[in-house]
XYZ file of C-alpha atoms in Angstrom:
672
model
C -45.484 9.111 -31.662
C -45.218 6.828 -34.690
C -43.569 4.177 -32.583
C -46.347 4.391 -29.973
C -49.033 4.111 -32.700
C -47.310 1.162 -34.352
C -46.973 -0.571 -30.985
C -50.676 -0.079 -30.208
C -51.667 -1.369 -33.677
C -49.479 -4.448 -33.271
C -51.105 -5.136 -29.910
C -54.581 -4.953 -31.481
C -53.583 -7.340 -34.300
C -52.103 -9.863 -31.908
C -55.227 -9.672 -29.732
C -57.480 -10.332 -32.725
C -55.375 -13.275 -33.839
C -55.543 -14.745 -30.368
C -59.328 -14.295 -30.136
C -59.932 -15.835 -33.568
C -57.654 -18.759 -32.822
C -59.382 -19.384 -29.505
C -62.836 -19.344 -31.142
C -61.698 -21.811 -33.826
C -60.291 -24.088 -31.148
C -63.528 -23.998 -29.160
C -65.722 -24.670 -32.257
C -63.538 -27.571 -33.331
C -63.695 -29.094 -29.817
C -67.482 -28.693 -29.622
C -67.927 -30.214 -33.085
C -65.802 -33.257 -32.206
C -67.612 -33.734 -28.868
C -71.059 -33.517 -30.531
C -70.122 -35.946 -33.316
C -68.570 -38.342 -30.816
C -71.690 -38.311 -28.605
C -73.984 -38.871 -31.564
C -71.864 -41.784 -32.800
C -71.889 -43.348 -29.317
C -75.722 -43.175 -29.158
C -76.119 -44.663 -32.644
C -73.651 -47.484 -31.873
C -75.676 -48.444 -28.809
C -79.027 -48.379 -30.680
C -77.697 -50.414 -33.633
C -76.421 -53.366 -31.582
C -79.533 -55.610 -32.075
C -80.032 -54.691 -35.745
C -76.477 -55.453 -36.707
C -76.423 -58.685 -34.769
C -79.565 -59.736 -36.741
C -78.096 -58.295 -39.940
C -81.140 -56.071 -40.512
C -79.949 -53.832 -43.321
C -83.118 -51.775 -43.569
C -83.101 -50.617 -39.989
C -79.407 -49.893 -40.230
C -80.035 -47.677 -43.282
C -82.908 -45.916 -41.508
C -80.633 -45.208 -38.556
C -77.983 -43.642 -40.808
C -80.582 -41.373 -42.439
C -80.930 -39.599 -39.102
C -77.561 -37.976 -39.901
C -79.265 -35.667 -42.403
C -79.891 -33.223 -39.590
C -76.105 -32.840 -39.236
C -75.173 -30.811 -42.325
C -71.495 -31.227 -41.735
C -71.626 -35.092 -41.992
C -70.565 -36.037 -45.489
C -70.909 -39.818 -45.202
C -71.326 -42.741 -42.807
C -70.925 -46.528 -43.034
C -71.736 -49.602 -40.920
C -69.492 -52.675 -41.225
C -70.189 -56.013 -39.477
C -67.606 -58.128 -37.675
C -66.813 -60.004 -40.895
C -65.942 -56.775 -42.736
C -69.129 -56.697 -44.813
C -70.783 -53.307 -45.360
C -74.285 -53.338 -43.888
C -75.384 -49.749 -44.661
C -73.987 -46.541 -46.253
C -75.006 -42.858 -46.015
C -73.976 -39.922 -48.236
C -74.913 -36.277 -47.590
C -75.158 -35.680 -51.384
C -77.795 -38.031 -52.759
C -76.313 -37.772 -56.223
C -72.920 -38.938 -55.122
C -71.986 -42.367 -56.479
C -72.086 -45.140 -53.975
C -68.715 -46.850 -53.988
C -67.774 -49.257 -51.276
C -64.164 -48.966 -52.234
C -63.839 -45.294 -51.238
C -60.854 -44.680 -48.977
C -61.736 -43.521 -45.458
C -59.061 -41.487 -43.684
C -57.902 -42.623 -40.285
C -59.078 -40.519 -37.309
C -55.506 -39.602 -36.411
C -54.891 -38.250 -39.932
C -57.628 -35.651 -39.584
C -56.948 -32.126 -38.346
C -58.158 -28.596 -38.952
C -56.066 -28.286 -42.099
C -57.353 -31.526 -43.796
C -61.032 -30.534 -43.619
C -62.092 -33.902 -42.273
C -63.265 -35.343 -38.980
C -63.665 -39.163 -38.723
C -65.376 -40.891 -35.807
C -65.181 -44.684 -35.399
C -67.372 -46.485 -32.816
C -67.625 -50.200 -32.002
C -71.094 -51.763 -32.070
C -71.644 -54.343 -29.315
C -74.376 -56.813 -28.621
C -74.449 -58.756 -25.340
C -70.775 -58.097 -24.709
C -69.671 -59.086 -28.171
C -68.437 -56.764 -30.952
C -70.737 -57.220 -33.920
C -69.588 -54.309 -36.091
C -68.235 -50.771 -36.489
C -69.779 -47.358 -37.196
C -67.735 -44.887 -39.284
C -68.828 -41.224 -39.598
C -66.939 -38.755 -41.853
C -67.654 -35.032 -41.343
C -66.109 -31.908 -42.875
C -65.142 -28.762 -40.885
C -67.247 -26.228 -42.790
C -68.802 -24.743 -39.583
C -65.316 -24.133 -38.252
C -64.187 -22.516 -41.499
C -67.300 -20.314 -41.655
C -66.688 -19.147 -38.071
C -63.028 -18.554 -38.865
C -63.935 -16.460 -41.898
C -66.474 -14.377 -39.950
C -64.049 -13.717 -37.081
C -61.293 -12.782 -39.507
C -63.522 -10.284 -41.313
C -64.643 -8.794 -38.000
C -61.029 -8.526 -36.834
C -60.032 -6.812 -40.069
C -62.768 -4.262 -39.575
C -61.675 -3.670 -35.962
C -58.038 -3.280 -37.009
C -58.948 -0.853 -39.770
C -61.034 1.280 -37.435
C -58.285 1.302 -34.783
C -55.687 2.214 -37.405
C -57.759 5.156 -38.609
C -58.323 6.403 -35.076
C -54.602 6.005 -34.214
C -53.560 7.800 -37.401
C -55.928 10.657 -36.642
C -54.664 10.993 -33.084
C -51.025 10.722 -34.208
C -51.447 13.522 -36.728
C -53.094 15.692 -34.086
C -50.351 15.067 -31.544
C -47.593 15.464 -34.098
C -48.843 18.931 -35.007
C -48.803 19.889 -31.316
C -45.296 18.459 -30.869
C -43.634 19.438 -34.131
C -44.304 23.175 -33.799
C -42.335 23.628 -30.541
C -39.583 21.304 -31.781
C -39.303 23.221 -35.075
C -39.122 26.458 -33.060
C -36.248 25.033 -31.008
C -34.432 23.840 -34.159
C -34.873 27.220 -35.851
C -33.580 29.062 -32.795
C -30.543 26.760 -32.609
C -29.825 27.368 -36.324
C -30.019 31.165 -35.884
C -27.669 31.037 -32.907
C -25.219 28.893 -34.901
C -25.261 31.247 -37.897
C -25.157 34.544 -35.982
C -23.102 33.353 -32.989
C -25.458 35.389 -30.859
C -26.308 33.712 -27.564
C -28.806 36.458 -26.669
C -31.463 34.873 -28.941
C -34.259 32.905 -27.236
C -36.815 30.298 -28.367
C -40.532 31.213 -28.319
C -42.602 29.233 -25.820
C -45.783 27.740 -27.411
C -47.402 25.990 -24.461
C -47.272 25.013 -20.813
C -46.850 21.280 -21.343
C -43.685 19.207 -21.327
C -42.463 20.839 -24.526
C -43.019 24.210 -22.916
C -40.831 23.182 -20.008
C -38.277 21.890 -22.538
C -38.280 25.345 -24.148
C -37.714 26.962 -20.748
C -34.812 24.614 -20.098
C -33.387 25.410 -23.534
C -33.595 29.155 -22.867
C -32.070 28.667 -19.403
C -29.220 26.759 -21.012
C -28.717 29.667 -23.408
C -28.536 32.018 -20.417
C -25.785 29.891 -18.924
C -23.956 29.676 -22.235
C -24.236 33.450 -22.680
C -22.800 34.004 -19.188
C -20.009 31.559 -19.913
C -19.334 33.266 -23.241
C -19.013 36.622 -21.530
C -16.722 35.061 -18.950
C -14.629 33.428 -21.673
C -14.212 36.733 -23.435
C -13.087 38.385 -20.240
C -10.802 35.444 -19.553
C -9.386 35.668 -23.060
C -8.546 39.327 -22.554
C -7.015 38.493 -19.184
C -4.986 35.702 -20.778
C -3.648 38.020 -23.401
C -2.606 40.470 -20.732
C -1.120 37.634 -18.674
C 0.845 36.349 -21.677
C 2.441 39.744 -22.092
C 3.335 39.738 -18.400
C 4.747 36.206 -18.669
C 6.923 37.224 -21.553
C 8.332 40.024 -19.456
C 8.737 37.658 -16.510
C 10.498 35.122 -18.729
C 13.038 37.710 -19.764
C 13.539 38.703 -16.157
C 13.779 35.022 -15.154
C 16.443 34.374 -17.738
C 18.430 37.213 -16.298
C 17.803 35.831 -12.788
C 18.879 32.348 -13.871
C 22.133 33.731 -15.040
C 22.647 35.343 -11.665
C 21.563 32.092 -9.916
C 24.057 30.113 -11.949
C 26.852 32.217 -10.609
C 25.394 31.888 -7.099
C 25.059 28.100 -7.543
C 28.706 27.817 -8.419
C 29.584 29.752 -5.306
C 27.161 27.604 -3.266
C 28.695 24.363 -4.542
C 32.083 25.617 -3.506
C 30.691 26.601 -0.088
C 29.039 23.168 0.270
C 32.302 21.471 -0.560
C 34.065 23.475 2.114
C 31.206 22.796 4.589
C 31.259 19.089 3.730
C 34.948 18.943 4.479
C 34.313 20.761 7.738
C 31.475 18.341 8.631
C 33.687 15.342 7.841
C 36.319 16.749 10.117
C 33.680 17.373 12.796
C 32.368 13.820 12.321
C 35.831 12.394 12.687
C 36.350 14.518 15.769
C 32.987 13.333 17.172
C 33.895 9.711 16.523
C 37.241 10.248 18.145
C 35.524 11.937 21.083
C 33.062 9.013 21.315
C 35.936 6.540 21.277
C 37.710 8.626 23.882
C 34.514 8.665 25.950
C 34.160 4.882 25.678
C 37.824 4.381 26.550
C 37.481 6.839 29.423
C 34.424 5.002 30.760
C 36.226 1.678 30.425
C 39.311 3.079 32.121
C 37.302 4.697 34.908
C 35.285 1.520 35.331
C 38.493 -0.465 35.694
C 40.187 2.068 37.952
C 37.137 2.431 40.235
C 36.001 -1.190 40.228
C 39.475 -2.489 41.086
C 39.704 -0.731 44.496
C 35.982 -1.348 45.035
C 36.655 -5.011 44.361
C 39.226 -5.004 47.141
C 36.987 -3.076 49.557
C 33.883 -5.198 48.987
C 35.791 -8.475 48.832
C 37.886 -7.974 51.950
C 34.893 -6.551 53.804
C 32.936 -9.678 52.920
C 35.785 -11.869 54.110
C 36.278 -9.824 57.283
C 32.579 -10.026 58.183
C 32.855 -13.803 58.257
C 35.573 -13.632 60.926
C 35.073 -13.068 64.631
C 34.567 -9.320 65.005
C 32.911 -7.245 67.719
C 29.459 -5.767 67.282
C 30.875 -2.272 66.724
C 33.336 -3.602 64.199
C 30.513 -5.483 62.486
C 28.481 -2.279 62.253
C 31.452 -0.425 60.798
C 32.038 -3.227 58.301
C 28.361 -3.048 57.352
C 28.706 0.702 56.766
C 31.816 0.115 54.630
C 30.046 -2.622 52.665
C 26.877 -0.526 52.199
C 28.855 2.525 51.132
C 30.913 0.485 48.680
C 27.837 -1.085 47.133
C 26.176 2.349 46.908
C 29.218 3.668 45.081
C 29.216 0.563 42.860
C 25.508 1.040 42.109
C 26.108 4.673 41.132
C 28.961 3.599 38.880
C 26.785 0.907 37.275
C 23.963 3.402 36.758
C 26.279 5.859 35.026
C 27.721 3.129 32.789
C 24.280 1.697 32.003
C 22.973 5.172 31.167
C 25.894 5.717 28.824
C 25.237 2.370 27.106
C 21.484 3.022 26.831
C 21.963 6.464 25.297
C 24.520 5.028 22.858
C 22.150 2.159 21.993
C 24.758 -0.419 23.005
C 23.048 -2.002 25.996
C 22.099 -5.542 25.040
C 19.497 -7.827 26.586
C 20.869 -11.284 27.448
C 18.102 -13.777 28.110
C 18.830 -16.669 30.449
C 16.737 -19.206 32.333
C 16.542 -18.827 36.109
C 14.401 -19.633 39.124
C 11.958 -16.735 39.598
C 11.302 -17.446 43.276
C 15.040 -17.618 44.038
C 15.557 -14.215 42.420
C 12.663 -12.642 44.339
C 13.815 -14.123 47.646
C 17.322 -12.835 46.916
C 15.945 -9.319 46.441
C 13.935 -9.536 49.673
C 16.873 -10.941 51.657
C 19.157 -8.118 50.507
C 16.763 -5.371 51.636
C 15.161 -7.076 54.628
C 17.766 -5.866 57.127
C 17.548 -2.244 55.906
C 13.759 -2.429 56.073
C 13.825 -3.772 59.629
C 16.177 -0.970 60.638
C 13.521 1.467 59.387
C 10.838 -0.387 61.361
C 9.121 -1.487 58.117
C 7.882 -4.974 57.275
C 9.041 -6.329 53.898
C 6.630 -8.893 52.416
C 6.769 -11.013 49.247
C 3.540 -12.268 47.633
C 3.890 -14.569 44.608
C 0.843 -15.966 42.786
C 0.363 -19.742 42.824
C 0.166 -20.067 39.024
C 3.593 -18.549 38.345
C 6.083 -20.701 36.410
C 9.028 -21.993 38.424
C 11.607 -21.068 35.793
C 11.362 -18.168 33.339
C 13.572 -16.901 30.541
C 14.474 -13.196 30.362
C 17.415 -10.982 31.312
C 17.734 -11.783 35.017
C 20.407 -9.128 35.566
C 18.215 -6.317 34.232
C 15.127 -7.625 36.037
C 17.122 -7.746 39.279
C 18.371 -4.210 38.598
C 14.819 -2.882 38.149
C 13.643 -4.595 41.326
C 16.667 -3.334 43.280
C 15.847 0.236 42.236
C 12.125 -0.002 43.079
C 12.536 -1.895 46.364
C 15.546 0.230 47.336
C 13.518 3.418 46.798
C 10.623 1.967 48.805
C 12.974 1.178 51.728
C 14.614 4.589 51.462
C 11.373 6.606 51.483
C 9.332 4.506 53.958
C 9.794 5.131 57.684
C 6.848 3.073 58.982
C 4.224 0.618 57.830
C 4.997 -1.980 55.196
C 6.547 -2.700 51.824
C 4.834 -5.385 49.776
C 6.146 -6.998 46.611
C 3.601 -8.765 44.348
C 4.341 -11.000 41.368
C 1.467 -12.404 39.312
C 0.288 -13.130 35.845
C -1.932 -10.525 34.251
C -5.356 -11.352 32.783
C -4.276 -11.105 29.159
C -1.121 -13.065 29.816
C -2.582 -15.913 31.910
C -2.232 -18.720 29.418
C -1.726 -22.398 29.860
C 1.937 -23.117 30.362
C 1.690 -26.314 28.327
C -0.177 -24.636 25.483
C 1.799 -21.403 25.283
C 5.091 -20.866 27.194
C 4.866 -17.075 26.841
C 3.536 -15.195 29.876
C 2.981 -11.571 30.775
C 4.122 -11.048 34.373
C 3.298 -8.036 36.484
C 5.558 -6.898 39.349
C 4.214 -4.416 41.918
C 6.010 -2.716 44.801
C 3.654 -1.052 47.301
C 4.761 1.009 50.268
C 3.371 3.328 52.921
C 6.092 5.926 52.419
C 6.047 9.665 51.819
C 4.242 9.390 48.453
C 4.650 11.512 45.325
C 2.597 14.512 44.213
C 0.627 14.170 40.972
C 2.676 16.877 39.228
C 5.943 15.102 40.096
C 4.966 11.576 38.986
C 6.162 12.053 35.415
C 9.280 14.023 36.329
C 10.721 11.258 38.511
C 11.383 9.157 35.382
C 13.583 11.889 33.894
C 17.341 11.774 34.204
C 18.855 13.395 37.302
C 15.370 14.269 38.607
C 13.626 13.625 41.906
C 10.273 14.728 43.267
C 11.690 17.991 44.703
C 14.890 19.484 46.078
C 13.958 18.654 49.681
C 13.838 14.957 48.769
C 17.385 15.106 47.453
C 18.643 16.920 50.537
C 16.959 14.521 52.968
C 17.331 11.154 51.233
C 20.144 11.732 48.738
C 20.415 10.010 45.378
C 21.495 10.975 41.846
C 18.072 10.683 40.204
C 19.187 7.931 37.792
C 17.554 4.783 39.172
C 13.969 5.258 37.938
C 15.080 6.722 34.591
C 17.299 3.700 33.944
C 14.623 1.297 35.224
C 12.074 2.823 32.837
C 14.406 2.300 29.873
C 15.349 -1.228 30.957
C 11.693 -2.114 31.352
C 10.969 -0.857 27.828
C 13.808 -3.017 26.501
C 12.187 -6.019 28.240
C 8.868 -5.300 26.504
C 7.026 -3.304 29.198
C 6.861 0.004 31.019
C 6.748 1.268 34.594
C 3.645 2.931 36.017
C 3.199 4.759 39.293
C 0.192 5.493 41.505
C 0.833 7.568 44.567
C -0.822 9.751 47.181
C 1.349 12.139 49.191
C 1.533 11.054 52.818
C -0.068 7.636 52.157
C 2.378 5.763 49.966
C 3.177 4.711 46.422
C 2.723 1.763 44.088
C 5.182 1.124 41.263
C 4.293 -1.614 38.772
C 5.684 -2.937 35.526
C 4.869 -5.755 33.129
C 7.329 -7.784 31.066
C 6.947 -10.654 28.629
C 8.797 -13.794 29.717
C 8.978 -17.375 28.475
C 8.026 -20.130 30.861
C 10.573 -22.939 31.062
C 9.867 -26.553 31.887
C 11.152 -27.410 35.352
C 12.577 -30.721 34.159
C 14.608 -28.943 31.496
C 16.030 -26.654 34.186
C 17.010 -29.388 36.607
C 20.618 -28.315 36.413
C 19.585 -24.857 37.629
C 17.363 -26.246 40.371
C 20.146 -28.453 41.684
C 22.526 -25.534 42.323
C 23.268 -25.160 45.968
C 24.646 -22.311 48.093
C 28.359 -22.040 48.772
C 29.930 -25.416 49.361
C 32.726 -25.529 51.894
C 36.011 -26.974 50.718
C 35.099 -27.610 47.078
C 38.754 -28.444 46.560
C 38.292 -31.739 48.415
C 35.829 -32.903 45.783
C 37.490 -31.243 42.792
C 41.231 -30.656 43.346
C 42.638 -28.109 40.905
C 45.913 -26.314 40.254
C 44.926 -22.640 39.945
C 47.006 -19.699 38.761
C 45.951 -16.066 39.340
C 47.369 -13.542 36.839
C 46.692 -10.099 38.387
C 48.962 -7.026 38.498
C 47.024 -5.252 41.270
C 48.288 -6.588 44.612
C 45.029 -5.890 46.423
C 42.912 -7.663 43.831
C 45.401 -10.551 43.672
C 45.423 -10.978 47.462
C 41.596 -10.786 47.561
C 41.125 -13.453 44.897
C 43.686 -15.749 46.544
C 41.939 -15.280 49.913
C 38.531 -16.058 48.406
C 39.870 -19.156 46.656
C 41.368 -20.253 49.975
C 37.853 -20.229 51.450
C 36.988 -22.934 48.947
C 40.131 -24.914 49.761
C 42.384 -23.819 46.903
C 45.940 -22.398 47.196
C 46.407 -20.353 44.042
C 49.781 -19.287 42.569
C 50.277 -15.670 41.517
C 51.653 -14.075 38.342
C 52.024 -10.250 38.232
C 51.829 -9.861 34.436
C 50.989 -11.777 31.282
C 54.528 -12.876 30.459
C 55.055 -14.240 33.962
C 51.750 -16.130 33.595
C 52.954 -17.747 30.356
C 56.249 -18.748 31.950
C 54.541 -20.305 34.992
C 52.158 -22.321 32.772
C 55.157 -23.780 30.932
C 56.777 -24.708 34.257
C 53.818 -26.296 36.057
C 50.567 -27.895 34.842
C 47.517 -25.819 35.802
C 43.855 -26.584 35.201
C 42.357 -23.098 35.771
C 43.912 -19.672 35.158
C 42.230 -16.455 36.338
C 43.508 -13.919 33.786
C 43.200 -10.170 34.368
C 42.642 -8.442 31.029
C 44.609 -5.253 31.801
C 48.167 -6.184 32.836
C 51.619 -4.719 32.073
C 54.288 -6.304 29.823
C 51.769 -8.645 28.137
C 48.031 -8.042 28.646
C 45.519 -10.820 29.296
C 44.224 -10.997 25.687
C 47.681 -11.481 24.165
C 48.721 -13.869 26.947
C 45.657 -16.026 26.233
C 46.509 -16.179 22.527
C 50.076 -17.267 23.307
C 48.859 -19.888 25.767
C 46.470 -21.380 23.198
C 49.242 -21.330 20.583
C 51.571 -23.091 23.014
C 48.923 -25.772 23.657
C 48.542 -26.325 19.936
C 52.308 -26.511 19.480
C 52.846 -29.135 22.160
C 49.578 -30.860 21.229
C 48.298 -30.662 24.806
C 45.805 -33.415 25.613
C 43.946 -31.283 28.200
C 43.298 -27.610 27.537
C 43.435 -25.016 30.273
C 40.273 -23.301 31.470
C 41.016 -19.603 31.002
C 38.821 -17.232 33.020
C 38.838 -13.527 32.117
C 38.810 -11.081 35.060
C 37.851 -7.550 34.084
C 36.406 -4.355 35.465
C 36.155 -2.790 31.993
C 32.870 -1.513 30.568
C 34.214 -1.211 27.004
C 31.871 -2.774 24.429
C 33.524 -5.609 22.539
C 35.583 -7.016 25.426
C 33.623 -10.313 25.524
C 34.086 -10.854 21.796
C 37.826 -10.104 21.986
C 38.227 -12.474 24.924
C 36.426 -15.356 23.260
C 38.382 -14.829 20.030
C 41.614 -15.000 22.062
C 40.616 -18.397 23.517
C 39.239 -17.441 26.956
C 36.452 -19.716 28.159
C 34.368 -17.549 30.495
C 34.106 -14.242 32.386
C 34.308 -13.026 35.971
C 33.459 -9.343 36.444
C 34.669 -7.123 39.257
C 33.768 -6.613 42.034
C 34.060 -10.300 42.856
C 31.797 -11.795 45.513
C 31.874 -15.208 47.143
C 28.643 -16.101 45.358
C 29.883 -15.096 41.917
C 33.204 -16.859 42.513
C 31.434 -20.034 43.605
C 29.275 -20.035 40.455
C 32.400 -19.429 38.366
C 34.298 -22.281 40.057
C 31.453 -24.698 39.407
C 31.418 -23.639 35.777
C 35.212 -23.918 35.501
C 35.134 -27.391 37.067
C 32.608 -28.400 34.391
C 34.863 -27.042 31.649
C 37.946 -28.819 33.061
C 36.101 -32.120 33.324
C 34.739 -31.693 29.808
C 38.240 -30.950 28.442
C 39.637 -33.998 30.260
C 37.173 -36.311 28.486
């Protein structure tokens, strides 16, 4: 309240000071304006008298200033500096022409003077000056009156404010003192049941209510704290008992821990033994798969190879059909073997993606050409639709892409008895980028057919291992149920996934997307210039070739295939015989089977490279590894032993031709 009163009083004082100052300013301005106007009028009227040097009239004119009580003196000076007339407000004041007159700019409200100087002109010529000196007594009188009035106003306001403050303080202090007294009693007695007496319904009354409500809360909390304190005491006693029991339990646990550590040690030893057994079993599994791959692929190599050679001879139609059945059955068996090996590698996490550049259209046309005859036998049209904006060459794993397409198109041919099978390849919307700006593309492959279709409930199951739509499908069409499961996993490894849309009785659509890298056609000119099988390559590139193969069937097959290209290859039945023949006759290319008796292909290759280094051979042999093994690490072991490239069984004319072209390049490179 005191602060509010002091603030109000300060506001009143500042207001009075402002009002008084403004009045003084106005009076001073009016006084200057009046004196200036009067001087201007007198200067105009005195022009003729001063020009004629009429002192009497000049004195009479100055006497008119008697009506202005604030004018103390006035003086008229001619243009030669001679005083013409003088006026003093006090008649008894001595007349002294040497009195100093202040300059107009030296006069202000604090110097109690106001000087006006006016030029006296006559016919455009200055004939003298009029000086008027006035005091500021009217301003000071007004200032004094306003100050006294302001003091009275301030005093009255102060008395009224003091009276009101005392009245309000009595109304405020009583409730506050009641609150303070109640707080003191509660502090002394520690009794939270006491309450403050409410003295009004104003803000202080509400404050009292809030204070009492706070006491209610504190009292409730105090009761709760007491109950909690009793509960804590009881709980402490229980904890002490529990601590004693826990100490006894810890002693028992210590003995149990010792026994557990011993049991863990025994279990750890057992787990290490189980781990070692599992690793040994995994190695045995890998070796078994490699052995089975070799043992199965080797006869398959002979069957497929000789069947291929026999089909190119003059055979009857019936014989051709039987050869086709043999070839189809062999490739089906080979596909099943590949699926089992791929599944084993995928589950072991050892299947690797090998990206290469290849012609996309050539791959698609190869897929269509392989299945076209089977489709025609079913009375089904097989169509290929490739978008115009597809890159000519792409970079991805062509083998795995071909494997996925073989599975999807093969299933479409198998399960479609009429209508059509259409293969679409196009860029998707989010992957259709400028080839020059961004070589990465997202390609979508779709295989649509008008086959038997798949029920909605079976569309997820077909991607599980060893699963088909239903048992009747397996009985009618056959199959191991591995193709789609492997294709799904291969597609995921290529950065996509397979989707299916199907209606029973109307057909199915399988689609998948993969990320590929577009390759510049000029950079792939060597790929584009590859041609189909060239007859009699030996005429253009004569080579001495040695075949090191212990299996007579495989050896005879490879020699027969090489003969188709114009080469007569020598034969070695084991690694040691191969080494001996190389020392006897200069060869350019050696086809080296990895698994041979006496000395295997890996060791034979090491000895051959060591022999070349010993004799400082100018031209190195091109060593080609021939293997049907699926054991991981074979490529690395072969390259470390000095082999240049690989040829996997079963061997086809196409794969042999590609290998010969590569070997010729290696031989020519070594010769230079």
